[in-house]
mmCIF file of C-alpha atoms in Angstrom:
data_model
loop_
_atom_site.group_PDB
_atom_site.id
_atom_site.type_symbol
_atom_site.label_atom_id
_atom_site.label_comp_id
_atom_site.label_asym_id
_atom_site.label_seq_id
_atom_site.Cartn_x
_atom_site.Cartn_y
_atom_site.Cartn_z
ATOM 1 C CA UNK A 3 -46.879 20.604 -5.672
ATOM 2 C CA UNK A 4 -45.741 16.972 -5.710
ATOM 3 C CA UNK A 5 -43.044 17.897 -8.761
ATOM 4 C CA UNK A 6 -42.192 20.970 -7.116
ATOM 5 C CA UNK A 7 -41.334 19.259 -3.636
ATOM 6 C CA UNK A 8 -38.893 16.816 -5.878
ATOM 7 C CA UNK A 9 -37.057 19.372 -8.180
ATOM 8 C CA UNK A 10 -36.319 20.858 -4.814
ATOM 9 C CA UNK A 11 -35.035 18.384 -2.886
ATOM 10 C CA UNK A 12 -33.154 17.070 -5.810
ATOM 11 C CA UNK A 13 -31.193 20.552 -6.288
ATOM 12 C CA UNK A 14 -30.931 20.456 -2.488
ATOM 13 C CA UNK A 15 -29.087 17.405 -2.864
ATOM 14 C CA UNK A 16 -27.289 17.905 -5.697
ATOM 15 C CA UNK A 17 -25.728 21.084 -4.074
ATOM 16 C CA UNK A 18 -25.148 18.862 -0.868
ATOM 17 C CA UNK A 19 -22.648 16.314 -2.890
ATOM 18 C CA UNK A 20 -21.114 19.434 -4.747
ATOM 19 C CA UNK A 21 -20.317 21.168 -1.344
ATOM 20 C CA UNK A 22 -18.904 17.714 0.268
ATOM 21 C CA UNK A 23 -16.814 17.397 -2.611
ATOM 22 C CA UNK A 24 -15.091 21.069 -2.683
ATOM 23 C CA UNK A 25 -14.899 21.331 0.951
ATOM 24 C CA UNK A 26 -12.952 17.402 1.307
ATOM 25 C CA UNK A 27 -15.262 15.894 3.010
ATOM 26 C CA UNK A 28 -16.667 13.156 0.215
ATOM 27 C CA UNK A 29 -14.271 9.910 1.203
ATOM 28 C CA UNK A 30 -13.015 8.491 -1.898
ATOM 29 C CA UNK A 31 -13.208 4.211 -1.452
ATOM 30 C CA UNK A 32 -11.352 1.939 -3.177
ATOM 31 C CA UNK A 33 -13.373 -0.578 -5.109
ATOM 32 C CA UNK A 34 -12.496 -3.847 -5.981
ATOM 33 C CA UNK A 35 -10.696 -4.739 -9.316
ATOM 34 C CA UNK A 36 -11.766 -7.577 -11.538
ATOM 35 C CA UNK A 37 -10.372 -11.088 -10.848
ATOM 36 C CA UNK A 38 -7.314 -11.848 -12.864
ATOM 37 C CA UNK A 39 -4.620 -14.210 -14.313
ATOM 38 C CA UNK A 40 -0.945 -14.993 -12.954
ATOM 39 C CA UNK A 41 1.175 -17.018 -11.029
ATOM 40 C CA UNK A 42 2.744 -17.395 -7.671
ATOM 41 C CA UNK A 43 5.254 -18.666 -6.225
ATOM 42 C CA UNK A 44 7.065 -18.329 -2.576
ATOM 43 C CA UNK A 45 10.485 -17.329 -0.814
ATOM 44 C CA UNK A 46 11.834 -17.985 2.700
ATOM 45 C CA UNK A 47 10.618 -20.391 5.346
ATOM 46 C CA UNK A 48 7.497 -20.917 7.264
ATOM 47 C CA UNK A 49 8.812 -18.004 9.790
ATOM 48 C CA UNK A 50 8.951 -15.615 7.008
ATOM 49 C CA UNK A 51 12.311 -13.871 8.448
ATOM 50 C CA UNK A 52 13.733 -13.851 5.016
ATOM 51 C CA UNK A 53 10.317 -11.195 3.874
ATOM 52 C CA UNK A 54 11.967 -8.671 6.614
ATOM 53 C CA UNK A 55 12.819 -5.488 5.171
ATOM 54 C CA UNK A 56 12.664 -5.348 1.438
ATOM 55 C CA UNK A 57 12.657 -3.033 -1.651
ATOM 56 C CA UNK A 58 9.514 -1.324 0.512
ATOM 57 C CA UNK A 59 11.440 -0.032 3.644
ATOM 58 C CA UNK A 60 8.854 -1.583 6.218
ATOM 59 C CA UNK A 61 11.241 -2.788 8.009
ATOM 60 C CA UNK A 62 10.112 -5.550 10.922
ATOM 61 C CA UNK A 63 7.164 -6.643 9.006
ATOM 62 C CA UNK A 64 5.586 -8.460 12.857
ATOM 63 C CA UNK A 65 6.398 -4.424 14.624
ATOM 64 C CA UNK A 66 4.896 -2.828 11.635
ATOM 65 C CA UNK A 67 1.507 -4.846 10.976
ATOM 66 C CA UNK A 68 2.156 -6.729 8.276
ATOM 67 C CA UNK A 69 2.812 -10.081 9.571
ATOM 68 C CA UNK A 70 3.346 -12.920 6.911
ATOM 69 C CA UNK A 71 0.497 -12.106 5.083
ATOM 70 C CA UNK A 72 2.609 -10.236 2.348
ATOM 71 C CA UNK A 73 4.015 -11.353 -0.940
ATOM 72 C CA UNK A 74 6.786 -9.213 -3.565
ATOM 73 C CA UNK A 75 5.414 -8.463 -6.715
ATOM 74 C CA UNK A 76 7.070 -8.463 -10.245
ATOM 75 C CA UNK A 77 8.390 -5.235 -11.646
ATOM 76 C CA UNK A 78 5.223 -5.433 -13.881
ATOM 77 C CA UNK A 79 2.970 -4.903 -10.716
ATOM 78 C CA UNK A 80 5.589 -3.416 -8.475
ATOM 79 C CA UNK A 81 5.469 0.179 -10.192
ATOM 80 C CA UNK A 82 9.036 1.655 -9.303
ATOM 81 C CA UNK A 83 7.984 1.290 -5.529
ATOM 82 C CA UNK A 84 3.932 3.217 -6.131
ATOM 83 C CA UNK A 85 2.518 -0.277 -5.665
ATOM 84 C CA UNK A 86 3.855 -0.451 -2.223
ATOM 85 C CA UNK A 87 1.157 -1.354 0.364
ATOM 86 C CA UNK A 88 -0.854 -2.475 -1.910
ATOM 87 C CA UNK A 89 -3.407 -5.170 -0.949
ATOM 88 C CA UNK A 90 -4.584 -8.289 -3.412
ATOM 89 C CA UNK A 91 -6.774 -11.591 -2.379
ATOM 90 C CA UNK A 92 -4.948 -14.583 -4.518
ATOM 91 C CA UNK A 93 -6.402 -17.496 -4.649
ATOM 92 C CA UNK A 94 -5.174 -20.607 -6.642
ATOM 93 C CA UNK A 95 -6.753 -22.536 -10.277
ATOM 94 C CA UNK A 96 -6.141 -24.925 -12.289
ATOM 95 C CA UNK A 97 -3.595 -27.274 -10.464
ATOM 96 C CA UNK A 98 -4.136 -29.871 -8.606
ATOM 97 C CA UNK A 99 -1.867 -28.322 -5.787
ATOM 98 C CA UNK A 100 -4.759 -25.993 -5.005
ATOM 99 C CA UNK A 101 -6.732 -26.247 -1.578
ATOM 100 C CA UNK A 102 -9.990 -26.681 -2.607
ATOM 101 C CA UNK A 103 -11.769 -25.382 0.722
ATOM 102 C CA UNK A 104 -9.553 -22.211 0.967
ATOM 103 C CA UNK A 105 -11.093 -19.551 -1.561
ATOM 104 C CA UNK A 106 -8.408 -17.021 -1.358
ATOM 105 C CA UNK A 107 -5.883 -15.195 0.713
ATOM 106 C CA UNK A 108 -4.902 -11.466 1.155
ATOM 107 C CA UNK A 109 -1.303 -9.911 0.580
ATOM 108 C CA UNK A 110 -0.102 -7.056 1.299
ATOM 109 C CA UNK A 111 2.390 -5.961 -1.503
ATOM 110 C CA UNK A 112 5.697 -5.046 0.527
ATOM 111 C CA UNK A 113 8.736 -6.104 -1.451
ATOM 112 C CA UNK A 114 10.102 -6.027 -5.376
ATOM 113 C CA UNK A 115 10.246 -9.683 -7.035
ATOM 114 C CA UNK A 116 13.430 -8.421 -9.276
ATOM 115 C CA UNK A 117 13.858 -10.073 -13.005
ATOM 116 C CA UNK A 118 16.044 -12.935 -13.432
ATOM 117 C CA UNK A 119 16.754 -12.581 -16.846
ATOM 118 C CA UNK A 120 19.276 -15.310 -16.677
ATOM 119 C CA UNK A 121 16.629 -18.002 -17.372
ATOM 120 C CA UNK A 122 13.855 -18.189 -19.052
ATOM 121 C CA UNK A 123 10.351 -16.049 -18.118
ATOM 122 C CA UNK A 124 8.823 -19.463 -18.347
ATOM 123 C CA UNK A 125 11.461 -21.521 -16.571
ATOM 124 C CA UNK A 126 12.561 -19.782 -13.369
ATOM 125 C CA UNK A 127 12.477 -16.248 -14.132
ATOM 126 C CA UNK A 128 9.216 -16.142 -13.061
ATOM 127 C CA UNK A 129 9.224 -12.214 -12.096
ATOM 128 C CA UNK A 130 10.555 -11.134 -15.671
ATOM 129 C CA UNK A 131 8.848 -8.754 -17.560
ATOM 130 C CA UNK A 132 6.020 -8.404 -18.478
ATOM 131 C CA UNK A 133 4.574 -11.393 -16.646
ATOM 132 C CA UNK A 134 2.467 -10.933 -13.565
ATOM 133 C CA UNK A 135 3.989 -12.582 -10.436
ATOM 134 C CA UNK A 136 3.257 -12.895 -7.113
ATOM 135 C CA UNK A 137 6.194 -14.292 -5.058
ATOM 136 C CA UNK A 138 4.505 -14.703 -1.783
ATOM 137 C CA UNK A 139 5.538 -15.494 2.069
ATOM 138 C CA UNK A 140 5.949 -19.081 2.461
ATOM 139 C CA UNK A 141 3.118 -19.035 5.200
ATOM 140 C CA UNK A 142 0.930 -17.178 2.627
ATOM 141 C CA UNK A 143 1.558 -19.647 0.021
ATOM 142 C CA UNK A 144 0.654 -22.359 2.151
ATOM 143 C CA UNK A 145 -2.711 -21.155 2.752
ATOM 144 C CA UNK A 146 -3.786 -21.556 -0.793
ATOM 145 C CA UNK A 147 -1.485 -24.569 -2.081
ATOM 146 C CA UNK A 148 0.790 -27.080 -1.354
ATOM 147 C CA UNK A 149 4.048 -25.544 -1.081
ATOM 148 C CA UNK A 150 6.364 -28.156 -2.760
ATOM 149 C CA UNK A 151 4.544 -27.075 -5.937
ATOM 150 C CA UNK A 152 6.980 -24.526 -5.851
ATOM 151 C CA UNK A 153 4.208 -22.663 -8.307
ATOM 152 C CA UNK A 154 0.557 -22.232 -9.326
ATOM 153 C CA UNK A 155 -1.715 -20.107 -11.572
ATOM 154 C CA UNK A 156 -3.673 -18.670 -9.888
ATOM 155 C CA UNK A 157 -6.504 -15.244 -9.721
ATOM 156 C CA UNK A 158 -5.940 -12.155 -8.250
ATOM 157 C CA UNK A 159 -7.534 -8.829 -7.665
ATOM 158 C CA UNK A 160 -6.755 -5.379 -5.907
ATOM 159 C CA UNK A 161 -9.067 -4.741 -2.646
ATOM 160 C CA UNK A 162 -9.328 -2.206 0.038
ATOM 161 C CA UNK A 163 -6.978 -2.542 2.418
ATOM 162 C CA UNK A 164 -8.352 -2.591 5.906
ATOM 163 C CA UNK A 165 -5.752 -1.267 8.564
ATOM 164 C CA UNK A 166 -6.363 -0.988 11.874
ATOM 165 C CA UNK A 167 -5.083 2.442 13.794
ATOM 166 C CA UNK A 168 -4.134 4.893 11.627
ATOM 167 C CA UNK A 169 -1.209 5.976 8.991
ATOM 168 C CA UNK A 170 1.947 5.385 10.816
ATOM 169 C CA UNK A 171 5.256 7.345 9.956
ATOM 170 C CA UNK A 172 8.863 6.132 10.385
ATOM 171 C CA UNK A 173 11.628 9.188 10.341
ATOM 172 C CA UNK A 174 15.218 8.622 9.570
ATOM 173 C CA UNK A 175 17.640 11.638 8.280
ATOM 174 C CA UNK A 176 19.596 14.220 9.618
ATOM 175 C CA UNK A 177 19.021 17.946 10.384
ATOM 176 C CA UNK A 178 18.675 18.419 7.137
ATOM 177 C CA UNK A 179 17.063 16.389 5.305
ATOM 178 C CA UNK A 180 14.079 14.580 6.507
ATOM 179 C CA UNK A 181 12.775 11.053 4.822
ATOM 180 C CA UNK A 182 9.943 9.129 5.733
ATOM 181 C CA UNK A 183 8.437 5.524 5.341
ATOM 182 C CA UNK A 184 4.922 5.616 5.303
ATOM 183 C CA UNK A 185 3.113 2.880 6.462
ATOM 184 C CA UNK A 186 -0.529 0.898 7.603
ATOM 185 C CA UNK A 187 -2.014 3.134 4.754
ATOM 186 C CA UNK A 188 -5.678 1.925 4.245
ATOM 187 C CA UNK A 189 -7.830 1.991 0.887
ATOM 188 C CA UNK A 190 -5.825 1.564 -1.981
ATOM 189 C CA UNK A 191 -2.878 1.239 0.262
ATOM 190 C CA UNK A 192 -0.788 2.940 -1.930
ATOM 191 C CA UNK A 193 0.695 7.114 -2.126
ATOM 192 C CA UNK A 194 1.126 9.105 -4.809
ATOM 193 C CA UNK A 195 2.834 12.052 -3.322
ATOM 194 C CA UNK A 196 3.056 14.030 0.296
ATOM 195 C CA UNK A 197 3.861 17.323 1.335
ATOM 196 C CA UNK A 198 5.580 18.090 5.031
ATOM 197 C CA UNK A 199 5.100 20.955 6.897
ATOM 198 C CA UNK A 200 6.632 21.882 10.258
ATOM 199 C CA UNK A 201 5.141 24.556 13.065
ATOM 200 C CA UNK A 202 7.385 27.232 11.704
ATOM 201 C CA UNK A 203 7.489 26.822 8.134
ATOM 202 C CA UNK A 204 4.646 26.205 5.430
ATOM 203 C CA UNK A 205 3.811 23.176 3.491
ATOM 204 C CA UNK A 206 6.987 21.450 1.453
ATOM 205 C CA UNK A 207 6.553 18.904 -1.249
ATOM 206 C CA UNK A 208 8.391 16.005 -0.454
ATOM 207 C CA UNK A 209 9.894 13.554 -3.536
ATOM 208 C CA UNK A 210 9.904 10.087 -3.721
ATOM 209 C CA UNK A 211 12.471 8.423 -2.502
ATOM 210 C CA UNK A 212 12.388 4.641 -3.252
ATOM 211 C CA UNK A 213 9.676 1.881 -2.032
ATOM 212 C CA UNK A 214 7.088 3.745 0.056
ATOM 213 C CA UNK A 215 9.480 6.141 1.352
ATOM 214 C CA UNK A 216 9.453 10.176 1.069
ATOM 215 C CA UNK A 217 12.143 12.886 1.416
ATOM 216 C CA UNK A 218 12.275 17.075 1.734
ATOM 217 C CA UNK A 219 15.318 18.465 1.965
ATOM 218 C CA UNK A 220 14.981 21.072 4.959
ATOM 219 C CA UNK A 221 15.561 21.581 8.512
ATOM 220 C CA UNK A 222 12.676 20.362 10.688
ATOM 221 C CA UNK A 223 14.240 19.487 13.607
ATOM 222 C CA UNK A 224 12.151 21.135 17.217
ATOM 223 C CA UNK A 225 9.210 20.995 15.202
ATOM 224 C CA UNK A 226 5.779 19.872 15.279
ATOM 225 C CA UNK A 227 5.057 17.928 11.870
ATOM 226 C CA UNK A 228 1.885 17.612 9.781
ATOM 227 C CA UNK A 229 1.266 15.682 6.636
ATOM 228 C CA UNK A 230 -0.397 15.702 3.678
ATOM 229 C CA UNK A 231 -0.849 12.529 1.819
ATOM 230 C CA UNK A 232 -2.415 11.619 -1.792
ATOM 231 C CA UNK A 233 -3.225 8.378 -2.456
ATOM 232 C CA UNK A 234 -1.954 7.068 -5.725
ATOM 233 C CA UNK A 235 -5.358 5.066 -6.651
ATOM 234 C CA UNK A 236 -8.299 7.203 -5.525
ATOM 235 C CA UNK A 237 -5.876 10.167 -5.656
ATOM 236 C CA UNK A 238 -7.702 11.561 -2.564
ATOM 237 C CA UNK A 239 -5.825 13.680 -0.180
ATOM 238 C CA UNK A 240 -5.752 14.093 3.991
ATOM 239 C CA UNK A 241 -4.437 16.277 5.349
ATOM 240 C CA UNK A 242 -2.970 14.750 8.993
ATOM 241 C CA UNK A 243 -2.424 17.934 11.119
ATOM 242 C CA UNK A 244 0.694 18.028 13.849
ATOM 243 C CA UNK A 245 1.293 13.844 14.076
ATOM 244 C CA UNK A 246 4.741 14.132 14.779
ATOM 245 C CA UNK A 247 5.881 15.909 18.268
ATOM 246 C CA UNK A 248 8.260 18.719 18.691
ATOM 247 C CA UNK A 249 10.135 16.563 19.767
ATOM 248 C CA UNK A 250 10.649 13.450 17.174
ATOM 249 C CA UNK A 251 13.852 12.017 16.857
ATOM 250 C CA UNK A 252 15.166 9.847 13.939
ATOM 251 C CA UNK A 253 14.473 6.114 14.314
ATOM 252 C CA UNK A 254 11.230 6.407 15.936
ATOM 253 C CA UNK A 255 7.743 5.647 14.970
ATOM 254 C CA UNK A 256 4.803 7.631 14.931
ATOM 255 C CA UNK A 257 1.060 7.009 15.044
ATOM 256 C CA UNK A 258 -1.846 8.875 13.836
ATOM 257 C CA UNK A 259 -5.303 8.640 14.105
ATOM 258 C CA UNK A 260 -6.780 8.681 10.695
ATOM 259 C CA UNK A 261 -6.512 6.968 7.746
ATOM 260 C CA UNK A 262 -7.847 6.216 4.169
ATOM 261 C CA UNK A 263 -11.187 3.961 3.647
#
């Protein structure tokens, strides 16, 4: 009876995971990568103004939630834009600039460290290919070294990304054409792909546009707007039903209420 009552709840169980799986509900979370080697250095000033923007589109990084706990990554890591929203904890080795009571800090990858190929990978072209760089905020860098270092080795690993609120959405275009940055994305941060689809039409893959923006061609205007959004790590999908109003205008921001883990 005893082996009976465990073959059964074991093929209970087993069909249990196998219907949370087909039906969506199984939440894919990102997972720590193992610790390692590169370098990082820093650009701006302690107010970070000159991190604004970027090859990302986030814009105001203070409006959007990003603060000056970000850092631009080296086309190596950067990914043709995938790697945007990305999260890594860096912490420094090996040099005596290090802060010895600060273990690490956490970026937030939201800009493209471009290649200076007119000096050397190991002299000031620091973000050339195929080297790993981090080119961090200044006020990031400072956590973990002293900044007139200028640069350090240091350790770094992917982690989950913890956002508060959910995925937010900012819409530019015109009546015909719709593109969207995508932003505040939790668990690996980063998106693979979306798909649009307003109250009158059905669901339209979008392309990617550049950074951690997304575009469909079609008119959308007066329309309620849902989303569907695969994340480029875990390559789960949610599906984020009517976020947008009827009544969204370019320029705006928009909120929803769930998000990846």
């Amino acid at each position: 009876m005893a082996s009976f009552s465990g073959s059964w709840l074991f093929n209970f169980l087993l069909v249990a995971f196998i219907f949370a799986v087909v039906s969506g509900s199984a939440v894919a979370v990102f997972q720590p990568s193992p610790w390692k080697l590169a370098h990082a250095t820093f650009y701006g000033d302690e107010t970070a103004s000159e991190t604004m923007g970027g090859a990302c589109g986030y814009g105001n990084l203070f409006v959007n939630g990003y603060g000056t706990d970000t850092a631009a990554l080296s086309s190596t890591l950067f990914n043709n834009g995938y790697a945007c929203g990305t999260c890594f904890q860096i912490k420094c080795v090996q040099s005596k600039a290090c802060y010895a009571n600060f273990a690490f800090t956490t970026v937030t990858a939201t800009n493209l460290c471009p290649p200076n190929w007119s000096q050397d990978s190991n002299a000031g072209g620091w973000c050339n290919p195929p080297r790993v760089h981090f080119d961090m905020a200044k006020p990031a860098f400072m956590k973990i070294a002293e900044w007139k270092a200028g640069i350090v080795p240091v350790q770094y690993r992917r982690v989950p990304c913890v956002r508060k609120g959910g995925v937010r959405f900012s819409l530019q275009g015109n009546g015909y054409w719709l593109l969207v940055y995508v932003m505040n994305v939790g668990g690996g941060g980063d998106v693979y792909s979306m798909a649009v689809k307003g109250s009158k039409t059905g669901w339209i893959n979008m392309s990617h546009n550049w950074g951690a923006s997304y575009q469909a061609f079609a008119s959308l205007g007066g329309q309620c707007l849902s989303f569907k959004i695969t994340s480029f790590t875990t390559k789960e999908t949610i599906t984020l039903w009517n976020v947008i109003p009827s009544n969204w205008q370019v320029g705006l921001s928009y909120n929803s209420n769930f998000n990846f883990h």
